[in-house]
Amino acid sequence: MTGNHVKIFDTTLRDGEQSPGCSMNLEEKLRVAAQLEAMGVDVIEAGFAIASEGDFEAVREVARQCEKATIASLSRAAPGDIDRAWEAVKVARFPRIHTFIATSPLHMRVKLRMEPTEVLEAIARTVGHARNLCPDIEWSAEDATRSEPDFLVRAVEAAIKAGATTINLPDTVGYATPETYGAMFRDVINRVPNADKAIFSTHCHNDLGLAVANSLAGVMGGARQVECTINGIGERAGNAALEEIVMALRTRHDVMPYDTGIVTTEITRASRLISAITGFQVQPNKAVVGANAFAHESGIHQDGVLKDKQTYEIMTPESVGLTANNLVMGKHSGRAAFREKLEQLGYKLSDNQFQDAFKRFKDLADAKKHVYDEDIIALVDDETLRAHDRIQVEEIEVYAGSKGQRAIVSLIIDGAEKTATSKGNGPVDALFATIRQLVPHDDATLQLYQVHAVTQGTDAQAEVTVRLEENGRTVQGTGADADTLVASARAYVNALNKLLTKRTKQAVDPAEGVRASA
Ligand code: KIV
Ligand code: ZN
C-alpha cells in the first residue's frame, strides 16, 4: 500500500468505447485524452491495440500526445497481443502494458478451456514476457469476484513474481457488494506474500448499480488505484463513474481519507465532451454531472439555499467546474471577445477552426437572442469533432406542411459534392431518405432519433442524436444547430461516418479469451 493517494485510471477510451454506440474516431479519442490529461488522470487506458488497425493507431497517437499521464493498452494473455500493445505504447513517456486472463472457474472452464494450473503457468509466462518489454505492467484477474479465493491468491502471487507492478481485481460482471469487494482486497493483500511489491486496483461494472460503492469499498480494503470512466460509460450498465468516485472521496474525506490528483473543476467539461462525442446524454438526475445535480426546485430547498448554500448542498457547482449560465455575446460581439470566451471554456482552436467556429457563432447570434456558454460548447464541439469526417453536410432544404414533405440535400462525399431529393413521411423522414439515397446503407437500421435542447426557449439550439445499427454494430452520431433539421442531418451523417470507420475494423473482442499458448 502506498499512503493515502489513490491513482485514477481512466478507461473511457477502452472499456467505455467498447460499449455499443460509444465508438470514437481518432480525432475524438485525442480530444478525450487531452481533456483527461488536463483533469490530472494518472493512467489513461487508450485502447486495445490488437483489436484493429484503428485501435492500434489511436493508442499510439494518444501515447505520443500525452506528456503527464501513463498510457496503457489492454492485451490478452498471449505474446502476440502483448507485443502489439507494447508497439503502440512504447512511444509514451510513461508506457504501461495491461494484460489479463480470467481466473474464475466458469471462465477458465468455458471460455479459456484451461485447467487452473495452465492458467497459473500462462500468468507467469505472459506477465514475464510483458515485463521484459516494459517496466510498468498491470495484470488483471478477469472475473476476480467470482474466483476461488485460494486460487486468486496464488494467481496474484504468480503475477507479482513475474513482474506485475499493478494488480487489478475486477468485478467484471457487476456481481460484488461493497462488503464482499472490500473484504476480497483485504484477504488477498493479507495472504499474498509479495503483495507489498504491487499497487492494487479496483475495476467495477455497474450491473447492480453498485460500481461506485464497490470501488470505494475496494479503496478502503487497500486498493490504491481505481479504474473508472467519464459519465460511467462502459459495457452493459457501464463502469464506475470517475466523477462520482472523485467527488465522493473529496466530499467525504472525513470517513474516506484518500486523495486523488484530479482537478475537479475540469469534471463538467469532461462530462460534456463525452456526451457530445458519444451522443449519450447523462440523465438529468445523474450524480455530480446531471443537469439537475445542483438545481433546487422545491420552495423549502430554495429558501434554505438562499439563506445558506450548505443547507442542501454538500459540494459546490463551482468545485466541479459548473458555472452559472453566462450570457455570452450577441451579434455585435467581435473576434477578440469570442476568442476570450473560447479560452475561458478551455478550447484551443487552430486558426482555421477558429474562423469556422466564429462564422457559426455569428450565424447563431443572428438566429438566437441570447447565446450562452452551453451554446458555444455545442457549436464548437460540433464544428471541431466533425472536421475530418469523410462525408459532410453541405446544404439542406426541407419543405414541410400539410401538402407533404420533401428534402433536397447536398453532401460532400470524399471531396465531391452530390445532391439528391426525396419525399418522406414527415420532414425528418424525407431528410434521412435523401441521405440514404446519396449514401446507400441498406443493411443499417435507425434505432434512435433524439432531440435535446441545449438551453431553454423555443430558439434554443437542438442537439440531435442518431443511432444506427448494422450487422450487430451500433454507432451513434450527434449534431447541433439552431435549426433542428440541420442538426438532424449533421447527426445522421456523423453516424454514417462512424459506420464507415467501424466497417473497416476487424473487431477482436477482449472478452474472448485466448488460450495463452496461442
Ligand atoms: O471488466 C473487466 O474484467 C475488464 C478487464 C479486461 C480489465 O475490463
Ligand atoms: Zn471492464
Short mmCIF file of C-alpha atoms and ligand atoms in Angstrom, two decimals:
data_model
loop_
_atom_site.label_atom_id
_atom_site.label_comp_id
_atom_site.label_asym_id
_atom_site.label_seq_id
_atom_site.Cartn_x
_atom_site.Cartn_y
_atom_site.Cartn_z
CA MET A 1 0.00 0.00 0.00
CA THR A 2 1.34 3.43 -0.85
CA GLY A 3 -0.03 6.01 1.56
CA ASN A 4 -3.38 7.60 1.00
CA HIS A 5 -3.02 8.65 -2.62
CA VAL A 6 -5.45 6.91 -4.96
CA LYS A 7 -4.46 6.77 -8.62
CA ILE A 8 -7.23 7.40 -11.11
CA PHE A 9 -7.05 5.03 -14.09
CA ASP A 10 -9.47 6.18 -16.76
CA THR A 11 -10.72 3.55 -19.20
CA THR A 12 -13.24 5.71 -21.11
CA LEU A 13 -11.23 5.11 -24.29
CA ARG A 14 -11.16 1.32 -23.82
CA ASP A 15 -13.94 -0.16 -21.66
CA GLY A 16 -16.12 2.90 -22.35
CA GLU A 17 -15.51 2.98 -26.07
CA GLN A 18 -16.12 -0.77 -26.27
CA SER A 19 -19.79 -0.40 -25.34
CA PRO A 20 -22.46 -0.28 -28.08
CA GLY A 21 -22.82 3.12 -29.72
CA CYS A 22 -19.82 4.67 -27.95
CA SER A 23 -17.19 4.22 -30.65
CA MET A 24 -14.95 7.22 -31.29
CA ASN A 25 -12.70 8.13 -34.16
CA LEU A 26 -9.04 9.06 -33.81
CA GLU A 27 -9.62 12.77 -33.52
CA GLU A 28 -12.28 12.29 -30.87
CA LYS A 29 -10.01 9.97 -28.88
CA LEU A 30 -7.22 12.54 -28.96
CA ARG A 31 -9.62 15.22 -27.71
CA VAL A 32 -10.73 12.99 -24.86
CA ALA A 33 -7.12 12.11 -23.97
CA ALA A 34 -6.21 15.82 -23.86
CA GLN A 35 -9.12 16.51 -21.53
CA LEU A 36 -8.19 13.55 -19.30
CA GLU A 37 -4.65 14.91 -19.00
CA ALA A 38 -5.94 18.39 -18.24
CA MET A 39 -8.03 16.81 -15.50
CA GLY A 40 -4.97 15.15 -13.95
CA VAL A 41 -5.84 11.50 -14.59
CA ASP A 42 -2.87 9.28 -13.60
CA VAL A 43 -3.36 6.49 -16.14
CA ILE A 44 -5.22 6.60 -19.47
CA GLU A 45 -6.15 3.24 -20.93
CA ALA A 46 -6.10 4.34 -24.56
CA GLY A 47 -7.50 1.17 -26.15
CA PHE A 48 -6.93 -2.45 -27.03
CA ALA A 49 -4.14 -2.28 -29.59
CA ILE A 50 -4.63 -5.73 -31.15
CA ALA A 51 -8.35 -5.11 -31.83
CA SER A 52 -7.83 -3.38 -35.19
CA GLU A 53 -5.50 -1.09 -37.11
CA GLY A 54 -7.64 1.86 -35.99
CA ASP A 55 -7.35 0.91 -32.32
CA PHE A 56 -3.59 0.46 -32.65
CA GLU A 57 -3.17 3.85 -34.29
CA ALA A 58 -5.35 5.53 -31.65
CA VAL A 59 -3.35 4.05 -28.76
CA ARG A 60 -0.08 5.07 -30.42
CA GLU A 61 -1.24 8.63 -31.12
CA VAL A 62 -2.57 9.08 -27.57
CA ALA A 63 0.79 7.72 -26.33
CA ARG A 64 2.61 10.29 -28.48
CA GLN A 65 0.40 13.18 -27.44
CA CYS A 66 0.28 12.74 -23.65
CA GLU A 67 3.08 14.10 -21.52
CA LYS A 68 1.99 13.56 -17.97
CA ALA A 69 -0.26 10.52 -17.79
CA THR A 70 0.81 6.89 -18.03
CA ILE A 71 -0.61 5.39 -21.22
CA ALA A 72 -1.82 1.80 -21.13
CA SER A 73 -3.00 -0.63 -23.79
CA LEU A 74 -5.02 -3.71 -22.92
CA SER A 75 -3.84 -7.10 -24.12
CA ARG A 76 -4.98 -10.65 -23.61
CA ALA A 77 -2.61 -13.27 -22.20
CA ALA A 78 -0.88 -14.02 -25.48
CA PRO A 79 2.58 -12.94 -26.66
CA GLY A 80 1.20 -11.51 -29.94
CA ASP A 81 -1.28 -9.32 -28.06
CA ILE A 82 1.36 -8.15 -25.63
CA ASP A 83 3.84 -7.31 -28.41
CA ARG A 84 1.18 -5.30 -30.22
CA ALA A 85 0.29 -3.43 -27.03
CA TRP A 86 3.95 -2.63 -26.47
CA GLU A 87 4.40 -1.43 -30.08
CA ALA A 88 1.55 1.02 -29.52
CA VAL A 89 2.53 2.38 -26.09
CA LYS A 90 6.30 2.36 -26.28
CA VAL A 91 6.37 5.92 -27.67
CA ALA A 92 4.72 7.18 -24.47
CA ARG A 93 6.72 8.99 -21.85
CA PHE A 94 5.22 6.60 -19.29
CA PRO A 95 4.07 3.40 -21.03
CA ARG A 96 2.14 0.55 -19.43
CA ILE A 97 1.07 -2.87 -20.71
CA HIS A 98 -2.18 -4.11 -19.16
CA THR A 99 -2.59 -7.83 -19.61
CA PHE A 100 -5.35 -10.03 -18.26
CA ILE A 101 -6.66 -13.56 -18.02
CA ALA A 102 -9.78 -14.95 -16.37
CA THR A 103 -9.42 -16.68 -13.01
CA SER A 104 -12.97 -17.77 -12.15
CA PRO A 105 -13.82 -21.48 -12.52
CA LEU A 106 -16.59 -20.67 -15.02
CA HIS A 107 -14.41 -18.52 -17.30
CA MET A 108 -11.44 -20.90 -17.13
CA ARG A 109 -13.58 -23.91 -18.00
CA VAL A 110 -16.00 -22.47 -20.56
CA LYS A 111 -14.15 -19.60 -22.17
CA LEU A 112 -10.47 -20.45 -21.88
CA ARG A 113 -10.87 -24.24 -21.72
CA MET A 114 -7.81 -24.30 -19.49
CA GLU A 115 -7.02 -26.06 -16.23
CA PRO A 116 -6.20 -23.79 -13.26
CA THR A 117 -2.55 -24.93 -13.36
CA GLU A 118 -2.36 -23.97 -17.04
CA VAL A 119 -3.72 -20.52 -16.14
CA LEU A 120 -1.05 -20.11 -13.47
CA GLU A 121 1.64 -21.06 -15.99
CA ALA A 122 0.18 -18.65 -18.53
CA ILE A 123 0.26 -15.80 -15.99
CA ALA A 124 3.93 -16.42 -15.21
CA ARG A 125 4.82 -16.69 -18.90
CA THR A 126 2.85 -13.76 -20.27
CA VAL A 127 3.47 -11.31 -17.42
CA GLY A 128 7.17 -12.22 -17.62
CA HIS A 129 7.10 -11.59 -21.38
CA ALA A 130 5.45 -8.20 -20.87
CA ARG A 131 7.88 -7.24 -18.11
CA ASN A 132 10.81 -7.92 -20.42
CA LEU A 133 9.40 -5.22 -22.69
CA CYS A 134 8.08 -2.61 -20.25
CA PRO A 135 8.84 -1.73 -16.62
CA ASP A 136 5.20 -0.88 -15.80
CA ILE A 137 2.92 -3.94 -16.00
CA GLU A 138 -0.66 -4.22 -14.87
CA TRP A 139 -2.18 -7.65 -14.56
CA SER A 140 -5.93 -8.23 -14.19
CA ALA A 141 -7.69 -11.31 -12.86
CA GLU A 142 -10.80 -11.16 -15.03
CA ASP A 143 -13.95 -12.14 -13.10
CA ALA A 144 -11.94 -11.90 -9.86
CA THR A 145 -15.10 -11.54 -7.76
CA ARG A 146 -16.33 -14.99 -8.83
CA SER A 147 -12.91 -16.63 -8.45
CA GLU A 148 -11.99 -19.13 -5.72
CA PRO A 149 -10.18 -17.04 -3.08
CA ASP A 150 -7.33 -19.57 -2.68
CA PHE A 151 -6.76 -19.70 -6.43
CA LEU A 152 -6.95 -15.91 -6.73
CA VAL A 153 -4.23 -15.57 -4.08
CA ARG A 154 -1.97 -17.97 -6.00
CA ALA A 155 -2.64 -16.20 -9.28
CA VAL A 156 -1.85 -12.76 -7.83
CA GLU A 157 1.34 -14.07 -6.24
CA ALA A 158 2.42 -15.56 -9.59
CA ALA A 159 1.71 -12.29 -11.44
CA ILE A 160 3.73 -10.20 -8.95
CA LYS A 161 6.55 -12.73 -9.01
CA ALA A 162 6.63 -12.49 -12.81
CA GLY A 163 6.93 -8.69 -12.63
CA ALA A 164 3.44 -7.16 -12.40
CA THR A 165 3.57 -3.77 -10.67
CA THR A 166 -0.21 -3.23 -10.51
CA ILE A 167 -2.75 -5.93 -9.68
CA ASN A 168 -6.32 -5.30 -10.77
CA LEU A 169 -9.17 -7.35 -9.28
CA PRO A 170 -12.18 -6.57 -11.50
CA ASP A 171 -15.81 -7.12 -10.73
CA THR A 172 -16.26 -7.98 -14.40
CA VAL A 173 -19.95 -8.83 -14.22
CA GLY A 174 -21.01 -6.30 -11.56
CA TYR A 175 -21.78 -9.06 -9.05
CA ALA A 176 -19.99 -7.85 -5.91
CA THR A 177 -21.39 -5.90 -2.98
CA PRO A 178 -19.34 -3.28 -1.11
CA GLU A 179 -18.76 -5.64 1.79
CA THR A 180 -17.59 -8.59 -0.30
CA TYR A 181 -15.48 -6.44 -2.62
CA GLY A 182 -13.66 -4.66 0.22
CA ALA A 183 -13.12 -8.00 2.01
CA MET A 184 -11.61 -9.53 -1.14
CA PHE A 185 -8.89 -6.84 -1.22
CA ARG A 186 -8.15 -7.25 2.49
CA ASP A 187 -7.93 -11.01 2.12
CA VAL A 188 -5.71 -11.00 -0.98
CA ILE A 189 -3.40 -8.27 0.33
CA ASN A 190 -3.03 -10.09 3.66
CA ARG A 191 -2.40 -13.51 2.17
CA VAL A 192 -0.21 -12.78 -0.86
CA PRO A 193 3.38 -12.82 0.46
CA ASN A 194 4.72 -10.33 -2.13
CA ALA A 195 1.63 -8.03 -2.07
CA ASP A 196 3.77 -5.08 -0.94
CA LYS A 197 5.51 -5.09 -4.35
CA ALA A 198 2.37 -4.03 -6.24
CA ILE A 199 -0.41 -1.46 -6.17
CA PHE A 200 -3.88 -2.99 -6.04
CA SER A 201 -6.63 -1.69 -8.27
CA THR A 202 -10.43 -1.77 -8.44
CA HIS A 203 -12.41 -2.15 -11.68
CA CYS A 204 -16.17 -2.30 -11.18
CA HIS A 205 -19.12 -2.71 -13.53
CA ASN A 206 -22.48 -1.27 -12.66
CA ASP A 207 -24.92 -4.13 -13.33
CA LEU A 208 -26.47 -3.77 -9.87
CA GLY A 209 -25.84 -0.04 -9.60
CA LEU A 210 -23.04 -0.70 -7.09
CA ALA A 211 -19.93 0.13 -9.16
CA VAL A 212 -19.03 3.34 -7.31
CA ALA A 213 -19.85 1.96 -3.85
CA ASN A 214 -17.83 -1.18 -4.62
CA SER A 215 -14.85 0.84 -5.88
CA LEU A 216 -14.82 2.93 -2.70
CA ALA A 217 -15.06 -0.24 -0.59
CA GLY A 218 -12.09 -1.60 -2.57
CA VAL A 219 -10.10 1.51 -1.66
CA MET A 220 -10.99 1.04 1.99
CA GLY A 221 -9.86 -2.57 1.62
CA GLY A 222 -6.41 -1.45 0.45
CA ALA A 223 -6.67 -0.65 -3.28
CA ARG A 224 -4.79 2.48 -4.33
CA GLN A 225 -5.88 2.66 -7.95
CA VAL A 226 -9.45 2.98 -9.20
CA GLU A 227 -10.46 2.18 -12.78
CA CYS A 228 -13.39 4.21 -13.99
CA THR A 229 -14.90 6.12 -16.92
CA ILE A 230 -16.33 9.57 -17.53
CA ASN A 231 -20.13 9.54 -17.08
CA GLY A 232 -19.79 5.85 -16.17
CA ILE A 233 -19.96 4.73 -19.80
CA GLY A 234 -18.94 1.14 -20.46
CA GLU A 235 -20.01 -2.43 -21.15
CA ARG A 236 -23.69 -3.18 -20.34
CA ALA A 237 -24.69 -0.97 -17.37
CA GLY A 238 -21.31 0.76 -17.55
CA ASN A 239 -18.25 1.19 -15.35
CA ALA A 240 -17.79 3.11 -12.12
CA ALA A 241 -18.18 6.84 -12.86
CA LEU A 242 -14.95 8.81 -12.39
CA GLU A 243 -16.72 11.98 -11.32
CA GLU A 244 -18.69 10.21 -8.59
CA ILE A 245 -15.64 8.46 -7.15
CA VAL A 246 -13.52 11.59 -7.13
CA MET A 247 -16.23 13.79 -5.60
CA ALA A 248 -17.16 11.16 -3.02
CA LEU A 249 -13.54 10.91 -1.88
CA ARG A 250 -13.25 14.68 -1.78
CA THR A 251 -16.58 15.41 -0.10
CA ARG A 252 -16.40 12.60 2.47
CA HIS A 253 -12.71 12.91 3.24
CA ASP A 254 -13.72 12.67 6.90
CA VAL A 255 -14.63 8.99 6.52
CA MET A 256 -12.53 8.16 3.43
CA PRO A 257 -9.22 9.97 3.97
CA TYR A 258 -7.82 9.37 0.47
CA ASP A 259 -6.64 11.90 -2.11
CA THR A 260 -6.64 11.91 -5.88
CA GLY A 261 -4.76 14.26 -8.19
CA ILE A 262 -7.93 15.16 -10.13
CA VAL A 263 -8.57 18.81 -10.95
CA THR A 264 -12.25 18.61 -10.10
CA THR A 265 -13.11 21.87 -11.88
CA GLU A 266 -12.48 20.01 -15.18
CA ILE A 267 -15.17 17.40 -14.46
CA THR A 268 -18.12 19.14 -16.09
CA ARG A 269 -16.11 19.85 -19.23
CA ALA A 270 -15.02 16.21 -19.46
CA SER A 271 -18.59 15.01 -18.98
CA ARG A 272 -19.95 17.30 -21.69
CA LEU A 273 -17.23 16.29 -24.10
CA ILE A 274 -18.07 12.61 -23.71
CA SER A 275 -21.78 13.34 -24.19
CA ALA A 276 -21.05 15.42 -27.30
CA ILE A 277 -18.86 12.72 -28.82
CA THR A 278 -20.89 9.64 -27.96
CA GLY A 279 -24.38 11.16 -28.10
CA PHE A 280 -25.10 9.64 -24.70
CA GLN A 281 -26.63 12.48 -22.70
CA VAL A 282 -26.41 11.88 -18.98
CA GLN A 283 -29.73 11.50 -17.17
CA PRO A 284 -30.85 14.80 -15.53
CA ASN A 285 -30.64 13.33 -12.03
CA LYS A 286 -27.19 11.78 -12.54
CA ALA A 287 -24.92 12.45 -9.55
CA VAL A 288 -22.36 15.25 -9.97
CA VAL A 289 -22.86 15.95 -13.69
CA GLY A 290 -26.63 15.66 -14.29
CA ALA A 291 -28.48 18.84 -15.29
CA ASN A 292 -30.41 18.73 -12.00
CA ALA A 293 -27.47 17.79 -9.77
CA PHE A 294 -27.33 21.32 -8.39
CA ALA A 295 -30.86 22.50 -9.18
CA HIS A 296 -33.16 23.26 -6.27
CA GLU A 297 -36.78 23.14 -7.35
CA SER A 298 -38.81 22.89 -4.16
CA GLY A 299 -39.64 26.05 -2.22
CA ILE A 300 -38.23 24.73 1.04
CA HIS A 301 -34.91 23.84 -0.60
CA GLN A 302 -34.69 27.15 -2.48
CA ASP A 303 -35.36 29.07 0.70
CA GLY A 304 -32.68 27.13 2.56
CA VAL A 305 -30.08 27.53 -0.17
CA LEU A 306 -30.72 31.26 -0.38
CA LYS A 307 -30.07 31.56 3.36
CA ASP A 308 -27.02 29.28 3.37
CA LYS A 309 -25.97 27.07 0.47
CA GLN A 310 -24.78 24.34 2.80
CA THR A 311 -28.35 23.62 3.92
CA TYR A 312 -28.93 21.49 0.82
CA GLU A 313 -25.57 21.50 -1.00
CA ILE A 314 -22.79 19.11 0.04
CA MET A 315 -20.46 20.30 -2.72
CA THR A 316 -20.48 23.47 -4.78
CA PRO A 317 -21.28 23.58 -8.50
CA GLU A 318 -18.05 25.58 -8.94
CA SER A 319 -16.00 22.71 -7.49
CA VAL A 320 -16.96 20.53 -10.49
CA GLY A 321 -16.49 23.36 -12.97
CA LEU A 322 -20.14 24.26 -13.33
CA THR A 323 -20.53 27.99 -13.78
CA ALA A 324 -23.83 29.83 -13.89
CA ASN A 325 -25.33 30.21 -17.38
CA ASN A 326 -23.25 33.10 -18.61
CA LEU A 327 -24.86 35.37 -21.08
CA VAL A 328 -22.16 35.49 -23.68
CA MET A 329 -22.37 37.91 -26.53
CA GLY A 330 -24.76 38.99 -29.14
CA LYS A 331 -24.40 39.55 -32.85
CA HIS A 332 -22.22 42.62 -32.23
CA SER A 333 -19.54 40.67 -30.40
CA GLY A 334 -16.24 40.57 -32.20
CA ARG A 335 -13.47 38.05 -32.73
CA ALA A 336 -11.48 39.14 -29.67
CA ALA A 337 -14.41 38.58 -27.32
CA PHE A 338 -15.20 35.23 -28.96
CA ARG A 339 -11.54 34.16 -28.66
CA GLU A 340 -11.50 35.11 -24.99
CA LYS A 341 -14.70 33.16 -24.35
CA LEU A 342 -13.22 30.08 -26.06
CA GLU A 343 -10.15 30.35 -23.85
CA GLN A 344 -12.32 30.61 -20.75
CA LEU A 345 -14.18 27.48 -21.83
CA GLY A 346 -10.88 25.63 -22.32
CA TYR A 347 -10.76 25.44 -26.13
CA LYS A 348 -7.55 25.76 -28.10
CA LEU A 349 -8.50 26.02 -31.76
CA SER A 350 -6.30 26.24 -34.83
CA ASP A 351 -6.74 29.36 -37.00
CA ASN A 352 -8.98 27.55 -39.46
CA GLN A 353 -11.09 26.01 -36.72
CA PHE A 354 -11.42 29.43 -35.10
CA GLN A 355 -12.59 31.07 -38.34
CA ASP A 356 -15.19 28.33 -38.95
CA ALA A 357 -16.41 28.44 -35.34
CA PHE A 358 -16.64 32.24 -35.42
CA LYS A 359 -18.73 32.15 -38.58
CA ARG A 360 -21.11 29.66 -36.97
CA PHE A 361 -21.25 31.76 -33.82
CA LYS A 362 -22.25 34.81 -35.88
CA ASP A 363 -24.96 32.83 -37.67
CA LEU A 364 -26.22 31.59 -34.32
CA ALA A 365 -26.17 35.07 -32.79
CA ASP A 366 -28.26 36.27 -35.74
CA ALA A 367 -30.80 33.48 -35.22
CA LYS A 368 -30.90 33.44 -31.45
CA LYS A 369 -31.44 36.27 -28.99
CA HIS A 370 -29.22 35.01 -26.16
CA VAL A 371 -26.10 32.94 -26.71
CA TYR A 372 -24.96 31.04 -23.60
CA ASP A 373 -21.82 29.11 -22.75
CA GLU A 374 -23.72 25.87 -23.48
CA ASP A 375 -24.47 27.16 -26.99
CA ILE A 376 -20.82 27.91 -27.64
CA ILE A 377 -19.75 24.49 -26.32
CA ALA A 378 -22.30 22.67 -28.51
CA LEU A 379 -21.36 24.70 -31.56
CA VAL A 380 -17.57 24.34 -31.18
CA ASP A 381 -17.76 20.62 -30.37
CA ASP A 382 -19.98 20.09 -33.40
CA GLU A 383 -17.60 22.05 -35.62
CA THR A 384 -14.31 20.60 -34.42
CA LEU A 385 -15.37 16.99 -33.90
CA ARG A 386 -16.78 16.61 -37.40
CA ALA A 387 -13.98 18.39 -39.26
CA HIS A 388 -12.35 15.22 -40.62
CA ASP A 389 -15.48 13.22 -41.38
CA ARG A 390 -15.39 11.77 -44.93
CA ILE A 391 -18.98 12.82 -45.51
CA GLN A 392 -20.04 16.38 -44.67
CA VAL A 393 -23.39 18.15 -44.86
CA GLU A 394 -23.09 20.99 -47.35
CA GLU A 395 -26.67 22.25 -47.57
CA ILE A 396 -30.21 21.13 -46.88
CA GLU A 397 -33.64 22.42 -47.87
CA VAL A 398 -36.75 20.87 -46.40
CA TYR A 399 -40.32 21.53 -47.43
CA ALA A 400 -42.90 20.69 -44.79
CA GLY A 401 -46.63 21.21 -44.36
CA SER A 402 -50.00 19.60 -44.86
CA LYS A 403 -49.34 19.00 -48.57
CA GLY A 404 -46.42 16.66 -47.91
CA GLN A 405 -42.73 16.79 -47.12
CA ARG A 406 -39.68 16.81 -49.36
CA ALA A 407 -35.98 17.35 -48.79
CA ILE A 408 -33.09 18.42 -51.00
CA VAL A 409 -29.70 17.52 -49.58
CA SER A 410 -26.17 18.28 -50.78
CA LEU A 411 -23.36 16.28 -49.21
CA ILE A 412 -19.61 16.47 -49.76
CA ILE A 413 -18.51 12.86 -50.08
CA ASP A 414 -14.73 12.39 -50.15
CA GLY A 415 -14.39 15.92 -51.52
CA ALA A 416 -17.07 15.70 -54.25
CA GLU A 417 -20.46 17.37 -53.94
CA LYS A 418 -23.56 15.25 -54.56
CA THR A 419 -27.19 16.37 -54.41
CA ALA A 420 -30.46 14.41 -54.27
CA THR A 421 -34.09 14.91 -53.38
CA SER A 422 -36.67 12.66 -51.80
CA LYS A 423 -40.11 12.62 -50.21
CA GLY A 424 -40.91 11.21 -46.81
CA ASN A 425 -43.46 10.79 -44.07
CA GLY A 426 -42.51 13.96 -42.28
CA PRO A 427 -39.57 16.32 -42.71
CA VAL A 428 -37.04 14.19 -40.79
CA ASP A 429 -38.05 11.08 -42.72
CA ALA A 430 -37.65 12.98 -46.02
CA LEU A 431 -34.24 14.23 -44.91
CA PHE A 432 -32.96 10.81 -43.90
CA ALA A 433 -34.40 9.17 -47.04
CA THR A 434 -32.46 11.65 -49.17
CA ILE A 435 -29.23 10.95 -47.27
CA ARG A 436 -29.87 7.22 -47.76
CA GLN A 437 -30.17 7.85 -51.48
CA LEU A 438 -26.84 9.67 -51.55
CA VAL A 439 -25.01 7.15 -49.34
CA PRO A 440 -26.78 3.77 -49.66
CA HIS A 441 -26.61 1.71 -46.46
CA ASP A 442 -29.48 -0.75 -46.81
CA ASP A 443 -28.30 -3.04 -44.00
CA ALA A 444 -28.34 -0.28 -41.42
CA THR A 445 -31.44 0.46 -39.37
CA LEU A 446 -32.26 3.60 -37.44
CA GLN A 447 -32.55 2.68 -33.76
CA LEU A 448 -32.79 6.07 -32.13
CA TYR A 449 -33.58 9.64 -33.12
CA GLN A 450 -33.45 12.01 -30.19
CA VAL A 451 -33.58 15.79 -29.89
CA HIS A 452 -32.26 17.62 -26.87
CA ALA A 453 -32.50 21.39 -26.38
CA VAL A 454 -29.11 22.86 -25.42
CA THR A 455 -30.69 25.73 -23.46
CA GLN A 456 -34.23 26.88 -22.71
CA GLY A 457 -36.63 28.69 -25.06
CA THR A 458 -38.04 27.95 -28.48
CA ASP A 459 -34.98 29.45 -30.15
CA ALA A 460 -32.66 27.02 -28.32
CA GLN A 461 -30.10 25.10 -30.32
CA ALA A 462 -31.04 21.49 -30.92
CA GLU A 463 -28.56 18.72 -30.18
CA VAL A 464 -29.65 15.63 -32.09
CA THR A 465 -28.51 12.05 -31.51
CA VAL A 466 -28.93 9.33 -34.14
CA ARG A 467 -28.18 5.66 -33.52
CA LEU A 468 -27.69 3.27 -36.44
CA GLU A 469 -27.27 -0.49 -36.26
CA GLU A 470 -25.70 -2.61 -38.98
CA ASN A 471 -24.97 -6.34 -38.60
CA GLY A 472 -24.70 -6.12 -34.83
CA ARG A 473 -22.54 -2.98 -34.90
CA THR A 474 -24.04 0.11 -33.31
CA VAL A 475 -22.88 3.67 -33.85
CA GLN A 476 -24.13 6.99 -32.58
CA GLY A 477 -23.85 10.35 -34.28
CA THR A 478 -24.55 13.81 -32.92
CA GLY A 479 -25.18 17.21 -34.48
CA ALA A 480 -26.04 20.65 -33.13
CA ASP A 481 -27.65 23.66 -34.78
CA ALA A 482 -30.27 26.31 -34.15
CA ASP A 483 -32.28 24.56 -36.89
CA THR A 484 -33.42 21.14 -35.68
CA LEU A 485 -33.43 19.74 -39.23
CA VAL A 486 -29.86 20.88 -39.93
CA ALA A 487 -28.83 19.34 -36.59
CA SER A 488 -30.66 16.13 -37.61
CA ALA A 489 -28.85 15.93 -40.95
CA ARG A 490 -25.50 16.50 -39.23
CA ALA A 491 -26.23 13.81 -36.63
CA TYR A 492 -27.30 11.27 -39.26
CA VAL A 493 -24.25 11.96 -41.40
CA ASN A 494 -21.97 11.80 -38.34
CA ALA A 495 -23.40 8.36 -37.52
CA LEU A 496 -22.81 7.27 -41.13
CA ASN A 497 -19.17 8.37 -40.91
CA LYS A 498 -18.76 6.26 -37.79
CA LEU A 499 -20.39 3.31 -39.53
CA LEU A 500 -17.86 3.58 -42.37
CA THR A 501 -15.00 3.57 -39.84
CA LYS A 502 -16.49 0.64 -37.98
CA ARG A 503 -16.90 -1.43 -41.14
CA THR A 504 -13.13 -1.36 -41.59
CA LYS A 505 -12.47 -2.64 -38.08
CA GLN A 506 -11.95 -6.36 -37.73
CA ALA A 507 -13.13 -6.13 -34.10
CA VAL A 508 -11.44 -8.51 -31.70
CA ASP A 509 -13.47 -8.71 -28.52
CA PRO A 510 -11.31 -8.56 -25.40
CA ALA A 511 -13.90 -10.69 -23.63
CA GLU A 512 -12.95 -13.53 -25.98
CA GLY A 513 -10.23 -15.25 -24.06
CA VAL A 514 -7.21 -16.52 -25.94
CA ARG A 515 -5.51 -19.66 -24.80
CA ALA A 516 -2.21 -18.40 -23.52
CA SER A 517 -0.36 -20.80 -25.77
CA ALA A 518 -1.99 -19.20 -28.84
O1 KIV B 1 -14.22 -5.92 -16.71
C1 KIV B 1 -13.13 -6.47 -16.85
O2 KIV B 1 -12.84 -7.52 -16.28
C2 KIV B 1 -12.18 -5.82 -17.74
C3 KIV B 1 -10.80 -6.40 -17.76
C4 KIV B 1 -10.37 -6.70 -19.15
C5 KIV B 1 -9.85 -5.50 -17.05
O3 KIV B 1 -12.48 -4.86 -18.39
ZN ZN B 2 -14.34 -3.92 -17.58
#
